[in-house]
GROMACS .gro file of C-alpha atoms in nm:
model
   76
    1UNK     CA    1   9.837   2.222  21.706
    2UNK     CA    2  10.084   1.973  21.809
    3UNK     CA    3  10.140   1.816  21.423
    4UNK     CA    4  10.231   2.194  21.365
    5UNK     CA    5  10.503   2.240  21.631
    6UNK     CA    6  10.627   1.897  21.524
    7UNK     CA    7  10.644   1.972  21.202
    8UNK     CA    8  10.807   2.276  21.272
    9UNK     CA    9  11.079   2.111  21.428
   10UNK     CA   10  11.163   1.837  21.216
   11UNK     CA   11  11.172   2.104  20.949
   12UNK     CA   12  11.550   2.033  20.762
   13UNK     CA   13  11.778   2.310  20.881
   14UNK     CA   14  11.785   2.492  20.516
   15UNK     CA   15  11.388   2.545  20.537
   16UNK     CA   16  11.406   2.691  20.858
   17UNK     CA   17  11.699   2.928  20.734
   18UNK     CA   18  11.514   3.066  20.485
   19UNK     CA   19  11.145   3.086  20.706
   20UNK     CA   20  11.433   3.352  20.882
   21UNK     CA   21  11.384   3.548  20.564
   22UNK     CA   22  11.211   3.879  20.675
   23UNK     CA   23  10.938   3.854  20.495
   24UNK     CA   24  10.869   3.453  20.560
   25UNK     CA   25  10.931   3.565  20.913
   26UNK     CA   26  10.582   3.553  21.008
   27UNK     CA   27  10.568   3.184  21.037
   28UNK     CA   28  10.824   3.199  21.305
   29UNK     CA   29  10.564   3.433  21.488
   30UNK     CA   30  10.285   3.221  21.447
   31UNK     CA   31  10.498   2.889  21.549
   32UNK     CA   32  10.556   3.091  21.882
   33UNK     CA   33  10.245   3.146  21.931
   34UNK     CA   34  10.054   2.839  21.893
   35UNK     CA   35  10.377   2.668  22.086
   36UNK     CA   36  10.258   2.881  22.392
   37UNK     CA   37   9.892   2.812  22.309
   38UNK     CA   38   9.983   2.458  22.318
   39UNK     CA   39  10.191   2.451  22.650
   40UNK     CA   40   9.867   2.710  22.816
   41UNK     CA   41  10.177   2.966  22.894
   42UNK     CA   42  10.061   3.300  22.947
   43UNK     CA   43  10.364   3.508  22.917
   44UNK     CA   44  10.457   3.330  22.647
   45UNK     CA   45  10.095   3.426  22.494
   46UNK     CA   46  10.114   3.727  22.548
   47UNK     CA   47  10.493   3.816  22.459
   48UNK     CA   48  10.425   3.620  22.128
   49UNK     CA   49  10.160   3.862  22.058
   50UNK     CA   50  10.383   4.180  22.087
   51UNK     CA   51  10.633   3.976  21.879
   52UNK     CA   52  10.396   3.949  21.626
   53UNK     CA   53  10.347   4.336  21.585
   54UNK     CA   54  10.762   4.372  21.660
   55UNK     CA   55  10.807   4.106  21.409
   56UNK     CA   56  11.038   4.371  21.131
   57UNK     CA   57  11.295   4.296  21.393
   58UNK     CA   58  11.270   3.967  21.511
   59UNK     CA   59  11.391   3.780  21.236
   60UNK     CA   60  11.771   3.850  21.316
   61UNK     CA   61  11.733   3.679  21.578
   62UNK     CA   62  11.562   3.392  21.497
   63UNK     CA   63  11.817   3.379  21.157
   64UNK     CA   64  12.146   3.390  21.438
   65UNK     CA   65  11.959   3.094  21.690
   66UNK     CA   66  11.890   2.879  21.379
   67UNK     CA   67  12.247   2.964  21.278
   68UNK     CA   68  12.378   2.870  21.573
   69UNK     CA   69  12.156   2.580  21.760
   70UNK     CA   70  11.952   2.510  21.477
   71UNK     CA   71  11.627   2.591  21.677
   72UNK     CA   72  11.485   2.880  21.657
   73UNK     CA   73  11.454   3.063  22.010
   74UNK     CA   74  11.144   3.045  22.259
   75UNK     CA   75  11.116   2.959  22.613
   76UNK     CA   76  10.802   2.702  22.677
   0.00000   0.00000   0.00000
């Protein structure tokens, strides 16, 4: 799980632009996911989960955080 996240994050800022792309979004989800598996957080668990079925309307705002910080947004 951790070579995931890492490789999530040293992803090139261009390939995580387009993994913003609605239909790519999914990867995002899972990323969020396995980061809270990872970190044994609950909440985030569990609020990953309902992002995965509200995920139509999620990428905007991962496509505006890697916009602006270049990360896409999660809290563990």
């Amino acid at each position: 799980m951790k070579e995931f996240i890492k490789a999530m994050d040293n992803l090139p800022w261009i390939a995580k632009l387009i993994l913003c792309i609605p239909a790519l979004d999914i990867v995002w989800t899972i990323y969020r996911l396995i980061k809270s598996i990872d970190a044994k957080n609950n909440l985030g668990i569990i609020i990953a989960i309902i992002l995965f079925v509200c995920a139509p309307f999620v990428w905007l705002i991962d496509l505006i955080c890697v916009i602006l910080n270049k990360q896409v947004w999660w809290f563990c």
